[in-house]
Short mmCIF file of C-alpha atoms in Angstrom, two decimals:
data_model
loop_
_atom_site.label_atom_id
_atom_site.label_comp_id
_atom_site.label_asym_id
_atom_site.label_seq_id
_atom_site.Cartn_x
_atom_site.Cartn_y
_atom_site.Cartn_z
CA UNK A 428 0.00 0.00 0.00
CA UNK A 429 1.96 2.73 -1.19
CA UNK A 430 0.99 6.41 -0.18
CA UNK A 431 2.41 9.33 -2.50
CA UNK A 432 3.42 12.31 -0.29
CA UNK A 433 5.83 14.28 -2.32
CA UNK A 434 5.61 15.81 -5.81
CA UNK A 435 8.15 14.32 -7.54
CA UNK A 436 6.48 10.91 -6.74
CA UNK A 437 3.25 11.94 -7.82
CA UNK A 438 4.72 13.05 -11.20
CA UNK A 439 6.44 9.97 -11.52
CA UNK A 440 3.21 8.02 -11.24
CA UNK A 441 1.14 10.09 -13.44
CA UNK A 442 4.15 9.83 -16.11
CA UNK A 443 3.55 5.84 -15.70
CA UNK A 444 0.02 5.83 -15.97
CA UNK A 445 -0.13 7.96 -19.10
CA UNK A 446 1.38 4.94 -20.65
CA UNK A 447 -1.36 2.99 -20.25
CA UNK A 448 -5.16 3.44 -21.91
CA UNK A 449 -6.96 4.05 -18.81
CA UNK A 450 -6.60 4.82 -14.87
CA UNK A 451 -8.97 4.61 -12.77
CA UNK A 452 -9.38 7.43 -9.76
CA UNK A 453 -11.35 8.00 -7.08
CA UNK A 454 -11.09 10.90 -3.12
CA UNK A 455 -11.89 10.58 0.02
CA UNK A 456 -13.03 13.68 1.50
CA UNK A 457 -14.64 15.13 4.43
CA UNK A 458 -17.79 17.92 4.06
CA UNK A 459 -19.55 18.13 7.40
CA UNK A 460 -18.09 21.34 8.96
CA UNK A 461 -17.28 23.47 5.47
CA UNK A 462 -19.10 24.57 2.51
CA UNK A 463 -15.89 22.95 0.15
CA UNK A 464 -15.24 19.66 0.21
CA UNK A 465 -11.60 19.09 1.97
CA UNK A 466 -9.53 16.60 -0.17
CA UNK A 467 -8.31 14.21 2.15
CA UNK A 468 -6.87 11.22 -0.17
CA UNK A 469 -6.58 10.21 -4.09
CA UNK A 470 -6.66 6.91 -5.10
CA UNK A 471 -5.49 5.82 -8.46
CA UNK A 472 -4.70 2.76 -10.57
CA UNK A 473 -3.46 1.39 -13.74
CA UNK A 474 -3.05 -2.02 -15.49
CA UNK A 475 0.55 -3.01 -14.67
CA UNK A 476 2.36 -5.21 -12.45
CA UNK A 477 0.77 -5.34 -9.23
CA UNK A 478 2.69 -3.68 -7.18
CA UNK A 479 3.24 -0.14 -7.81
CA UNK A 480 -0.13 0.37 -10.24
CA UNK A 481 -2.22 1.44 -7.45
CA UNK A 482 -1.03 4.10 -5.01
CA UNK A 483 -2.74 6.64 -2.47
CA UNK A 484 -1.74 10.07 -3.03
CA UNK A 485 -2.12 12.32 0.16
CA UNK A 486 -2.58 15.86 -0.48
CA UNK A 487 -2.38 16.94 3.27
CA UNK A 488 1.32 16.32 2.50
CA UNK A 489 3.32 19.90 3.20
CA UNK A 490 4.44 20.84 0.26
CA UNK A 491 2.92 18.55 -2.47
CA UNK A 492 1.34 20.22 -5.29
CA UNK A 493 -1.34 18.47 -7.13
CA UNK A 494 -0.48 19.78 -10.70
CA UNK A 495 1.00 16.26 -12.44
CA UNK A 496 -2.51 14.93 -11.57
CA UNK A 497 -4.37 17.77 -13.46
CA UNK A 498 -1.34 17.50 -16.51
CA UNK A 499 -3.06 13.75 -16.65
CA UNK A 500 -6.35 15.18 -16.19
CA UNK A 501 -5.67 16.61 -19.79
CA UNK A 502 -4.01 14.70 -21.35
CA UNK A 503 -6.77 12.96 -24.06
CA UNK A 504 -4.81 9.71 -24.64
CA UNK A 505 -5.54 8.46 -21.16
CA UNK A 506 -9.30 7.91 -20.06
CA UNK A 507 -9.51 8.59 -16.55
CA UNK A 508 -11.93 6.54 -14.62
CA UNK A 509 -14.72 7.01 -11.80
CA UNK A 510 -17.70 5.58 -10.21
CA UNK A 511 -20.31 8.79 -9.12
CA UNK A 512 -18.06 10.99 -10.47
CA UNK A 513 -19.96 14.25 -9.20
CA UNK A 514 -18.72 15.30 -6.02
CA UNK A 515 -14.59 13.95 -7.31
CA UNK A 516 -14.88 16.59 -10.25
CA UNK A 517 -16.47 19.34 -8.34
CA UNK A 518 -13.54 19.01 -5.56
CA UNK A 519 -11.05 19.22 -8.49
CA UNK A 520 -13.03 22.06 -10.86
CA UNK A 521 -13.01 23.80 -7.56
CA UNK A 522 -9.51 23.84 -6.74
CA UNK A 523 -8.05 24.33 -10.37
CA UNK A 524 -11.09 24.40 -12.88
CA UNK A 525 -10.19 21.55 -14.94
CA UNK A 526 -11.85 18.50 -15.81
CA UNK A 527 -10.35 14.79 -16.60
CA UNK A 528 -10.84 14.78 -20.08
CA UNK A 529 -11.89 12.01 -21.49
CA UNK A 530 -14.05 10.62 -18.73
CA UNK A 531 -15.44 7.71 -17.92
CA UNK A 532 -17.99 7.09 -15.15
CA UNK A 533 -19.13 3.62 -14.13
CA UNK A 534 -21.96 4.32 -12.52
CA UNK A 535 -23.52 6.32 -15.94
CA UNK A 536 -22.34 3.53 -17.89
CA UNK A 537 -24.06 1.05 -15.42
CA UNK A 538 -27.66 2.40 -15.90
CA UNK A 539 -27.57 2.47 -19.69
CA UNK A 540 -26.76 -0.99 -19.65
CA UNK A 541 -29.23 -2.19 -17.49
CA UNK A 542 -27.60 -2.29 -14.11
CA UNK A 543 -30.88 -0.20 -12.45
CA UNK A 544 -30.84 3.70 -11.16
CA UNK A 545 -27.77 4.74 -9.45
CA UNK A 546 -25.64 1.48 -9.35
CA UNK A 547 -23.38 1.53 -6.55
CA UNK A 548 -19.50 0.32 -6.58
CA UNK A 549 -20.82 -2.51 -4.28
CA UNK A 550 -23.44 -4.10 -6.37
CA UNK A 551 -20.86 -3.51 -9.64
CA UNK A 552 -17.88 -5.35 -7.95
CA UNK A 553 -20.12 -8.23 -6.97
CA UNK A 554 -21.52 -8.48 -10.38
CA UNK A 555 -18.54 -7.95 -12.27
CA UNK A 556 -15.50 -7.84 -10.60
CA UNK A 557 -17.27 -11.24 -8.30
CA UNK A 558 -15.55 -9.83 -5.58
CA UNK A 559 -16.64 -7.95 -2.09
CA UNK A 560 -16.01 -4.45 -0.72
CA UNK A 561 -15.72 -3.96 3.43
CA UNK A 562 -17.29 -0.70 3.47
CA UNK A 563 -16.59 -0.46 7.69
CA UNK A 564 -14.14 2.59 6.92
CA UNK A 565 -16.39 4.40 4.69
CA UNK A 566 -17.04 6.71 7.72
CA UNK A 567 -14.20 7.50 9.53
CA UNK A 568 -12.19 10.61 10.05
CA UNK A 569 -10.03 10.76 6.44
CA UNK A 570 -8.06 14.10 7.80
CA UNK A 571 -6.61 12.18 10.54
CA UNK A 572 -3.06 10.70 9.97
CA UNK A 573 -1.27 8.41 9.69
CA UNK A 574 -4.39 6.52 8.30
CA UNK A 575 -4.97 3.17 9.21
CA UNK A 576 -4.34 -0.53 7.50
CA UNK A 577 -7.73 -0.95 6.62
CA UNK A 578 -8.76 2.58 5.30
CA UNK A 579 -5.82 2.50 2.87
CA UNK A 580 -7.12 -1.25 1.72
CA UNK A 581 -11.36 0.20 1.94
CA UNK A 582 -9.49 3.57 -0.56
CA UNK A 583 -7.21 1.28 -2.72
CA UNK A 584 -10.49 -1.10 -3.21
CA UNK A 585 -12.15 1.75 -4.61
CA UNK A 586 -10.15 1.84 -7.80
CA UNK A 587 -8.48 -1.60 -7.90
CA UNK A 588 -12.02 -3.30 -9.15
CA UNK A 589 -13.04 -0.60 -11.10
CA UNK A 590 -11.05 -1.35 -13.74
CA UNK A 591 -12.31 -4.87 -14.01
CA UNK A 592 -15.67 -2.91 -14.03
CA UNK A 593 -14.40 -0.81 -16.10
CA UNK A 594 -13.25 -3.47 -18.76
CA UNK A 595 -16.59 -4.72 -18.68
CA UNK A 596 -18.85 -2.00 -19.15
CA UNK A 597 -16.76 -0.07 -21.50
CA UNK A 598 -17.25 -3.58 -24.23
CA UNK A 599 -20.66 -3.69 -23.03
CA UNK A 600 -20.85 0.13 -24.17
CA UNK A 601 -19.25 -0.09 -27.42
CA UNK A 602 -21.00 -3.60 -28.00
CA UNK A 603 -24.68 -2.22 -27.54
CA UNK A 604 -23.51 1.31 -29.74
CA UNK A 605 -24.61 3.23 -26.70
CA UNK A 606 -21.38 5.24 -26.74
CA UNK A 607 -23.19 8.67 -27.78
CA UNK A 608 -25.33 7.76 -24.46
CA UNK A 609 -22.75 7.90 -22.37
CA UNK A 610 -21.55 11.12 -23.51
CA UNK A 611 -24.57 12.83 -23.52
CA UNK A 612 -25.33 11.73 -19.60
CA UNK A 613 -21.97 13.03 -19.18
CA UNK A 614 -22.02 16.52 -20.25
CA UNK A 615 -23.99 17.76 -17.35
CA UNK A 616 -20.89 16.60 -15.48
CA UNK A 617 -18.56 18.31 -17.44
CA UNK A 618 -20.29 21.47 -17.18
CA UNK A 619 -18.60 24.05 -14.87
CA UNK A 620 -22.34 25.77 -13.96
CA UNK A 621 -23.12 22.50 -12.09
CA UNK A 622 -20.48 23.40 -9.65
CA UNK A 623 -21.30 26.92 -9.52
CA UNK A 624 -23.48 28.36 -7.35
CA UNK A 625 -24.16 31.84 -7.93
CA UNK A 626 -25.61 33.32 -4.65
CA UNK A 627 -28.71 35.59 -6.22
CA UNK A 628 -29.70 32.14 -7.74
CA UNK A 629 -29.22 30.27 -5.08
CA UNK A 630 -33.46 30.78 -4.20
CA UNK A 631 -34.15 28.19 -6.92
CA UNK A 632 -33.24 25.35 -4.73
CA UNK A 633 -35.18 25.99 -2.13
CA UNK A 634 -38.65 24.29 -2.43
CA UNK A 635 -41.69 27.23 -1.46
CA UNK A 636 -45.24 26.62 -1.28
CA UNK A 637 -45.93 30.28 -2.90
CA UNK A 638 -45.47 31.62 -6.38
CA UNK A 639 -46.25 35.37 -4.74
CA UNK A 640 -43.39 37.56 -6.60
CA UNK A 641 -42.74 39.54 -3.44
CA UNK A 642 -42.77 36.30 -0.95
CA UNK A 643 -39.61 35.41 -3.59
CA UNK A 644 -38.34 38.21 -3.73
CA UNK A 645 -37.64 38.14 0.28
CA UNK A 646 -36.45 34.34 -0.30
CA UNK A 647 -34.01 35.10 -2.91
CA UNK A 648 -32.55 38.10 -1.08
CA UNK A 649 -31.95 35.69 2.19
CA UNK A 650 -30.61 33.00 0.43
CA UNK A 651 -28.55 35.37 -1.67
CA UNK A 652 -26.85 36.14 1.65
CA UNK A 653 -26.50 33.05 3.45
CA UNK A 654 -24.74 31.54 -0.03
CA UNK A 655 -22.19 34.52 -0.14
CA UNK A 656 -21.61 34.23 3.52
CA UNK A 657 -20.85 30.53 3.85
CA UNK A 658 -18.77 30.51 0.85
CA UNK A 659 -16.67 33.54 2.05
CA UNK A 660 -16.35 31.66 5.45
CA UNK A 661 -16.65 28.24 4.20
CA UNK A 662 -18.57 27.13 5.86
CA UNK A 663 -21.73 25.11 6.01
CA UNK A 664 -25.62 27.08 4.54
CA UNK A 665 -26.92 25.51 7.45
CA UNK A 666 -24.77 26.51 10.22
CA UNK A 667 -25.67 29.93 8.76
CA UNK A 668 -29.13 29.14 8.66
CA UNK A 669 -31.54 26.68 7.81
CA UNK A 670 -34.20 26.50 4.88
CA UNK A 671 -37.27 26.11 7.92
CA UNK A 672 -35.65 29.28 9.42
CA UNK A 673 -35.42 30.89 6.10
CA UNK A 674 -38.86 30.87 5.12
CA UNK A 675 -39.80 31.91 8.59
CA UNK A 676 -37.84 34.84 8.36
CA UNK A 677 -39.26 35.76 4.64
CA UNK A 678 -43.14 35.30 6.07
CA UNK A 679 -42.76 36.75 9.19
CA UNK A 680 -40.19 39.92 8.18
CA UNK A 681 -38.53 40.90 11.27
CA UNK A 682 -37.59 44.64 10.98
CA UNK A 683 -35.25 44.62 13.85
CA UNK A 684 -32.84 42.62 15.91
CA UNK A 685 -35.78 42.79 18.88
CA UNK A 686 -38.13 41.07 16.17
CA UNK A 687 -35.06 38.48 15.31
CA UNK A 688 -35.31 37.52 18.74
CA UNK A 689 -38.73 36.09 18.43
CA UNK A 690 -38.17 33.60 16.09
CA UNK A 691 -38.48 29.70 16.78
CA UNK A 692 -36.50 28.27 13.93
CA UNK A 693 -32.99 30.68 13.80
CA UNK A 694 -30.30 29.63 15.16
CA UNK A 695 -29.12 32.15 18.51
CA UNK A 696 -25.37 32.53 16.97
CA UNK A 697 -27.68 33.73 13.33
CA UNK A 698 -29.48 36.07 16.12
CA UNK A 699 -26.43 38.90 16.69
CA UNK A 700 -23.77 40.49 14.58
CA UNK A 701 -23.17 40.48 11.20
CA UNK A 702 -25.44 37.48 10.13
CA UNK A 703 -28.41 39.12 12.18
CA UNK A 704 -27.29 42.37 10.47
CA UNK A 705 -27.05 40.58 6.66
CA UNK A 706 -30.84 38.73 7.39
CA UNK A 707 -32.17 42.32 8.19
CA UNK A 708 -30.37 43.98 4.92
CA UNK A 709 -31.84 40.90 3.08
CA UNK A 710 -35.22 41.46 3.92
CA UNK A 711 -35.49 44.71 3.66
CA UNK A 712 -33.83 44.73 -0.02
CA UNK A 713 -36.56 41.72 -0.48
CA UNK A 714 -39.47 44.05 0.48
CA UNK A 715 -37.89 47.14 -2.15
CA UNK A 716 -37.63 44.83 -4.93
CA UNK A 717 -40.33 46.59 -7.10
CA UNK A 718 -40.73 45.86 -11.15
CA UNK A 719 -38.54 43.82 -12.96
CA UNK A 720 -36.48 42.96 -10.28
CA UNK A 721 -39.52 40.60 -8.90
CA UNK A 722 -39.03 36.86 -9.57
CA UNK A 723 -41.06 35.66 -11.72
CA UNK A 724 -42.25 32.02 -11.03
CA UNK A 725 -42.75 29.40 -13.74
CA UNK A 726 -46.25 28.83 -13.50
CA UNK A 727 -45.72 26.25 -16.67
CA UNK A 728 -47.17 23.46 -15.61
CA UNK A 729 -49.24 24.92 -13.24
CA UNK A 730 -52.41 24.99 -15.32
CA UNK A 731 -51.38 21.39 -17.15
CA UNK A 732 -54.54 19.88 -17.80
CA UNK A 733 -53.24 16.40 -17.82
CA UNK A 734 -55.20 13.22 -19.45
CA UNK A 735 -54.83 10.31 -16.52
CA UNK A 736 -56.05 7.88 -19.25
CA UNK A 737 -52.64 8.87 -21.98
CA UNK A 738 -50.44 9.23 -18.44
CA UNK A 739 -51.25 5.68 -17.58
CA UNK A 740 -50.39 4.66 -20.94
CA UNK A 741 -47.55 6.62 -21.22
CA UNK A 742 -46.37 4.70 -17.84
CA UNK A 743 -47.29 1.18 -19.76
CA UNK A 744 -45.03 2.46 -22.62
CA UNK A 745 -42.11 3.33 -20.50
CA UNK A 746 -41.81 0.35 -18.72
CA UNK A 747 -42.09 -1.63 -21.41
CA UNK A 748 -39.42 0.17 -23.31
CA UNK A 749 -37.15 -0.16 -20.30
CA UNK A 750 -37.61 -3.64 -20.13
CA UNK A 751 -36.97 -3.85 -23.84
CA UNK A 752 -33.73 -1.46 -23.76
CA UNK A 753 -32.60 -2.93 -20.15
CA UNK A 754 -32.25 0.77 -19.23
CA UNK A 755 -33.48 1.76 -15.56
CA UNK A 756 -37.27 3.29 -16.16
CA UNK A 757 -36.49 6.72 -14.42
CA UNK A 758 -33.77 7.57 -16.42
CA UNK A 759 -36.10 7.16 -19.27
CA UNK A 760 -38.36 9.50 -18.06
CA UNK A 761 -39.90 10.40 -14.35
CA UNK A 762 -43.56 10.41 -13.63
CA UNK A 763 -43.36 14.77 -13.72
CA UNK A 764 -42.31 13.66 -17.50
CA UNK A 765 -44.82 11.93 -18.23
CA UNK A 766 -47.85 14.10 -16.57
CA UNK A 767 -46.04 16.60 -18.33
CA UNK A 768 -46.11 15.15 -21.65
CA UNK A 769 -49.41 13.85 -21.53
CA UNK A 770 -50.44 17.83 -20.35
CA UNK A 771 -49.22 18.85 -24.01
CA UNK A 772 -45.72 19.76 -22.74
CA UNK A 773 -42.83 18.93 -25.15
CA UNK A 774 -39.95 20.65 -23.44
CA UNK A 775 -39.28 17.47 -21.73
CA UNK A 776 -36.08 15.70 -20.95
CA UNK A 777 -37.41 12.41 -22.25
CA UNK A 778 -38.44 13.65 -25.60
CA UNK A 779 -34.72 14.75 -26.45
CA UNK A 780 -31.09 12.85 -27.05
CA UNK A 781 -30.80 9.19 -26.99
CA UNK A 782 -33.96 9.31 -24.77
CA UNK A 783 -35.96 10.33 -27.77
CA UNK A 784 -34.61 7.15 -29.51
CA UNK A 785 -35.28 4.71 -27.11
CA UNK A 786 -38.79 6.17 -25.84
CA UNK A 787 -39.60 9.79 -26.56
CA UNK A 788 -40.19 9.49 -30.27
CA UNK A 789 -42.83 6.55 -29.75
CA UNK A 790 -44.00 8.56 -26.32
CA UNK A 791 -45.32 11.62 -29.05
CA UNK A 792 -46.76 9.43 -31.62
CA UNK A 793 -48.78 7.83 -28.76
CA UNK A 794 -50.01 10.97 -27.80
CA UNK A 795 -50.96 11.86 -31.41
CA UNK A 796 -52.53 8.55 -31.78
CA UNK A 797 -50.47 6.71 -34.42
CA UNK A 798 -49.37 3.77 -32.35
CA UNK A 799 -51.55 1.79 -29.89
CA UNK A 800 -50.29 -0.95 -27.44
CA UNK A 801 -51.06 -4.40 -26.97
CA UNK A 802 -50.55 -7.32 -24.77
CA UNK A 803 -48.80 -10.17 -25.75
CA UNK A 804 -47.52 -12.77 -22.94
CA UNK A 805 -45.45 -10.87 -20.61
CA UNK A 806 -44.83 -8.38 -23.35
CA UNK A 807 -46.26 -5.14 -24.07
CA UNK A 808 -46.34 -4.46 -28.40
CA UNK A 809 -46.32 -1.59 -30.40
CA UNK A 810 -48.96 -1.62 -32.95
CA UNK A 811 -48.48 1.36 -35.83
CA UNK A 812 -51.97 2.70 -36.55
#
């Protein structure tokens, strides 16, 4: 179980694995007490010789600088491996806005080829890799050091069956010609505005029972705040404030620290100084918001007058299609998608990309009644009208 701690070695591995076609990577990190992700370990691996193809890399190290990983990161002749690959690139866009290019992710790959929603690296490396994970360190404290035996073998696990899963799916991929799949389910990963939060649109995440303009305005305006705040600190949203406390604050409007005071859901540290201050700015510029400057909710689908009898079908149509394409039936489409599209709505994630192909395209033509479905066995047919 070698553990990288200086530069030089970490170059020296990187220069090694770009010989190879793929490596596979995965972090350990800890997230509890700050709004960043802290990078606590890097695991990597290669096909070589078994003993010096899988390392840990620690970047708590003094001095070690994490730049030969990114020079992999972009170099194009090497596809670099993960398995949930969200919250690894969003620790790495973060600290030097680049992107392993080209990526791979496992657990993307898994659902197009039939392994159900969100496969996890458990359920892939008993299937594939016929092996088993102990996940008893998943939890512990990854900041501490030295680290012990068995989280370096729990990290190095992480990456040495991947790349038997890896193998596997990536035939299984080119085998089935769902290649452009994978790439499209990808992009949103690749994106840099999935990593970004801007603070005045931070609001949209938070889930309101109210499309009142003004009630938003107050919302947006507090969580504008709290977002800036905790990232300048970083630092948890919620040890600033919570959402229950935020929408408190926007219907009940204190006007003063007095009024603060009253409230059952803010914290008492959120009740004095400058986040007590920042709530009372917020509200206030939440209450002069006049015009333009209102949200304006999207009252789309509001008003949907959806037919139950084409949503059921449309349900019918997607399972059988999933059954038929061995894809997962929510990544097809959700049940919003298909009240939506059976309320007239065709801006719909499952009527576009490789979706359309597999489901999407028939999904319209049974709305327009060209195709009708049958029963036959087990199966559900498509009968063109």
């Amino acid at each position: 179980m070698r553990t990288l701690t200086t530069t030089q070695e970490l170059t020296e591995f990187c220069i090694a694995a770009r010989q190879h076609p793929f490596v596979t990577l995965d972090t350990e990190f800890l997230r509890e007490r700050t709004y960043y992700s802290k990078l606590c370990l890097i695991q990597m691996a290669y096909e070589g010789d078994g003993e010096t193809d899988a390392v840990l890399v620690d970047p708590l190290a003094e001095g070690l600088s994490l730049e030969p990983l990114y020079d992999l990161f972009r170099d194009r002749s090497v596809v670099k491996v993960f398995h949930a690959a969200r919250q690894d690139l969003e620790i790495f866009f973060v600290d030097a806005q680049v992107f392993p290019d080209p990526l791979f992710d496992t657990q993307v790959a898994a659902m197009v080829c039939g392994f159900g929603e969100q496969a996890g690296y458990e359920t892939l490396v008993r299937k594939i890799a016929k092996a088993s994970v102990d996940k008893s360190s998943r939890f512990t404290d990854w900041s501490r050091r030295p680290l012990t035996d068995a989280q370096k073998n729990y990290a190095l696990a992480d990456v040495t069956h991947l790349r038997d899963i890896y193998k596997y799916l990536s035939k299984e991929i080119e085998k089935t010609n769902r290649t452009s799949w994978v790439k499209e389910e990808l992009k949103v990963l690749l994106a840099p505005e999935t990593y970004i939060i801007e603070p005045a649109e931070a609001y949209k995440r938070i889930k309101t029972r109210t499309n009142s303009p003004r009630f938003l305005a107050i919302v947006r305006e507090l969580a504008k705040f709290r977002e800036g705040y905790a990232q300048e600190r970083n630092i948890p949203r919620n040890r600033v404030y919570k959402d229950d406390a935020l929408m408190e604050l926007a219907s009940t409007k204190p006007k003063s620290m007095q009024d603060l005071g009253r409230s059952r859901l803010l914290l008492r540290e959120a009740r004095k100084g400058d986040v007590a201050e920042g709530i009372l700015a917020a509200i206030q510029e939440g209450l002069n918001a006049h015009g333009d400057s209102l949200p304006k909710p999207d009252t789309s689908r509001d008003k949907l007058q959806v037919n139950p009898a084409l949503a059921d079908l449309l349900r019918v149509l997607v399972k059988a299609k999933a059954d038929e394409s061995g894809v997962a039936q929510k990544l097809l489409a959700t049940s919003a998608d298909l009240d939506a599209i059976a309320g007239g709505l065709r801006d719909v994630v499952a009527l576009s990309g490789w979706r359309a192909e597999v489901f999407g395209n028939d999904a319209l033509q049974l709305c327009e009644g060209k195709i009708a479905l049958t029963a036959k066995g087990e199966k559900v047919e498509i009968i063109r009208l």
